[in-house]
Amino acid sequence: MIMKKYIGLSIIALSMTLVSCNDFLDTLPDNRTEANTEEKIQKLLVSAYPTHDHMAFTEYGSDNVDDMGANNPNTERFLDEIYTWTDVTETDNQDPESYWMDLYQCVETANMALEGIEKMGGAVTPSLKEAQAEALLCRAYAHFMLVNVFAMHYNASDPDALGISYVTETEKELNPKYERETVHENYKHIEEDLEAALPYVGDSYYTVPKYHFNKNAAYAFACRFYLYYEKYDKVIEFANKVLGSNPASMLRDWDVLDTMPDGSDYQQTPTTNHVIDATLTCNLLLLTSYSGQGLYFGGFSVWHRYSHCEYIGQMETISALGRLWGGDYTSFAMQVKRYSGSNMNAWSQWRMPFLFEYTDPVAQIGYRHTVYNAFTGDEVLLNRAEAFVMLGDYNRAIADLQVWIRNTSKQKSYTLTLDHVNEFMNGLTYAYDDANGTPKADIYSSLKKHLHPKFSIDAEGSSQENLIQLVLAARRYETLHEGKRWFDIKRWGIEIPRRVMNAAGNPDHIDDWLTVDDPRRAIQIPQKVREAGYMPNPRPTIDNSGESAVKHL
């Protein structure tokens, strides 16, 4: 059995040094205020949603970026650390510590609301039932993100894998102790909160429902959770609730984005404002955060050393997927912004706004912000397609994928067949294989990568594996720049290199590999929390013989 360590939530959720002005985004709750009326509880829950995000350290940790080389000086130590899977020591509003602290503050807020409802006699009115459901969903979501960021992915065959602390009560003493549970225990608690919340989730008291766990957002969360939990019938059940009888009506209208003028490189408007429009049916839950993601992958992305470069766009993501229907990057409904320069290039799509809050207009200093989609109808459709594949229902998976392709590309009459999928995928070589098919023997890549999940799938080259490859490629495009690719890398055991490009933008050499069971797939517990006695995630070390070993630091 795993060892259990304890730590007080007062350390887990300690105040951050980079706090930001409360009047720009939702104000954090005052713990001294008693949640003793419906109105107070409803207002309190506004602060149960995270205002920091994982997008920078999971996107730069994924295979969606390459190193454009040391001759490109446009980087910062924070980006250097997350790109190289180094335990983060730099302080940044987008670092793992900020995200950890913020999520546990969300947990504390949700628990405060739940306890307030109990003190009022329980959820006896319709609005209190909805508030209770929202609090449970916020608590479940915060823990879901914590365990999927700071632990290895759920493995049904490993009940002892180290998870995080699942907290269900507010702090009532100076230094309470909390166990670090297993991933299995975390998932069980998340499911319990979801099951308790879903029958009562509603939208009646929300002013702007898309910034709360409205019904469709709650079902989308359940859909993703059960996909990760390998309960595919439930994935389909909750996806059906979102998509209804006309899935295309719940998807993004990419064609509209293609008609929009470029606008400002700095703000990326009007495109990004449309992507986050709360009136769009595709946007299920919008979150605000202290984030420079809109800058990193917006009009100034060309300047960054770590880039979603032309090579990745051509060989792995945009053009690579477009070749399925005989196209390239121009065959997608949304424009691809392509930048090039000396020892630098970038392909991006403007999906998140870059917003700046001036705390001192004279000195021109303040905080970066963005708004992003936590859940979309498009992701729900692809999750359902994956569930159909895992259940062997290939016809329905093909139908969902065809809806997605027709919506996302300019090929509105394109007909996808299983034969075409097999022909296309089997015509590709696996990334990083040499001419003899030896894995990790070459530097070059393709859309198709070897999969090493902890659950069983059919052999490479089979219809099932080929369909999974297509689903992963579609989801990779769908969530580009949002950091969600990292979770598919973990779930599917995808190995990725740290590849350095030459001046021409082509692969030159590999510095490191993230292997199948590399413990760095679990982001390290923040340093301050470890220093307080919390068990860290193991890290690889090299012994005297040069062999790799794993130990708890």
Phi, psi and omega in degrees: 000154179287157174283146177254133175241160186232153177199147178281142178296339176297334174274317181303317185250035181294159183294139180272152179286335181258053177288155184237169184296131187283345186274355179275317178241190183299138179281136178293150185289151173271113185295346180276349181276129181278128179275086188236012173222159178301318182296318179296319180294318179297318178292324179299320185291345173303329183266011179267010179250140184294143175245013168234164185222168180263357196301320182294308187282341174271327177289313179289342175275352186267185177270015177275000178223153172234163179271117182280002172109157184295341179287350174265109186275001190273080179211183175211158187300325178301313179292324177301317183292315184286328178293323183267010180058034176272140176303126190286128174245342180285144179267129182201147178296347179250017183274167181300325180297316179299320181291316178303308182299318183294317181295320178289333172292323175299319178298314180300317179296315179298318179295324178297319178294318180296319179291325177297320178296319179296319179294335179275004180103007178097174182279082186259351178245159180302319182290324176291326176296320177292320179295319178297318178297318179298317180297317179296320179294318178296319178295317180295317182295317180299315179291325177300316180290321178301312184289328181279343174268312192259015176218167173291161183292152178309130178228112183301337182268001182232082183288350184258002181302136186289126177253219180232179179277124177262111190255125185240006177223153175285160178291132180232004176218169188296315184223071180293156182252138181230137177280145167272109185281181172273164175299321178300316179295318178302314182295323178298317180292320178300315180298320178299316179295319178298313182297326179286330186273318193302324180294342187243001182295139181207176184237010196294325186257005180281134173284314176236092188302331185290350176260014178224170174283078171289178186301310183294323177296319179296317179293324178294321176297314179299321179300312180292318180301313183289335172296314178294331183274356177067031177250084195287329176299321179288328174304311182294320179303312184280331174297320179299325179295327180279315191275334179062208182272352181228079184304325182301332181289345181259008183257161180292142176273085184295331181299324178298318180299326183290338182272352186279142177293159183298322182068209184278132174299329185284315182265343181057036177263155004272359186304306186293327177296326177288320181302324183259017180296121183289348179273350182284135181293334182290332182276111186263322176213121178256138178234147175256149181206157171283103193202143173256017185300324178295336176276315181301323183237038177240219185293346181249015182296335182300334187278348186278142178296322180261116196222144163282087194274176180300321182299314178296317180300321181283318191262337188236326190242273195287294179297324181301321178284322181299335180293342177302318180256020175082018181244198175213207183296336181283349183271001175271147184293331179262136181298145172259124178275118184245127181234146177212155180192191180289115178059030179202143170198160182204142168245129179215163170234133187280102187241345180227135179286151170256112182245141182234129178256113180279119172270338176216092183300329180291312180280352179060044177238157180169213187233141175276145179220161169209170172235136184217164180271117172283325179217142176225159175296328180297317178295320180301317180299316181290327175296319178294320178301318178296319179297318177300317179299315183294335178269001178081012180266076188290327181298316179289326175297316178299318180299316179295317180295324177295318176301316181295316182295315180297328180282322188273330182259181176269002182269078189287341180251011184297135178247119180266135176232160178295323178298320180293319178299313181296318179298315182294309184292320180288347174276352179263146170275154175287142179302140173072011174269147174275186185297336179270003179083016180282121181297145176061026181256001181221165184263343187273160187226170174215180178297330189264127181232149178300139180251136180226061181288163178276359175245169187272138169225169181290169186296159175301138182089353178284166177300319181296313182295321179296320178294321177298318177303320180290317178300315181296321179294319179294316180292326178299317176292315184301325185250020182306135180077357185262356178084359183281341177302328181305322183287328173290325176299318179290313184298320187259007176059042181279126177273137180224145179267165165256102192254134178257131182267155177270182185297337179274357179086017178249158182301135180248308178201168181246131180264333187198162176230140167262103187275179189304310184252024180301123182295346178290353174294339171264115179301138184295142174302137183307147186301317181297326180287320177296319180297335179277359175113003181283138181296125179283166170285144179296154179226147180289143173228164179249122179278182186296336180276356182089359180280147179282137176227168179234134177214163172276124181280000000 
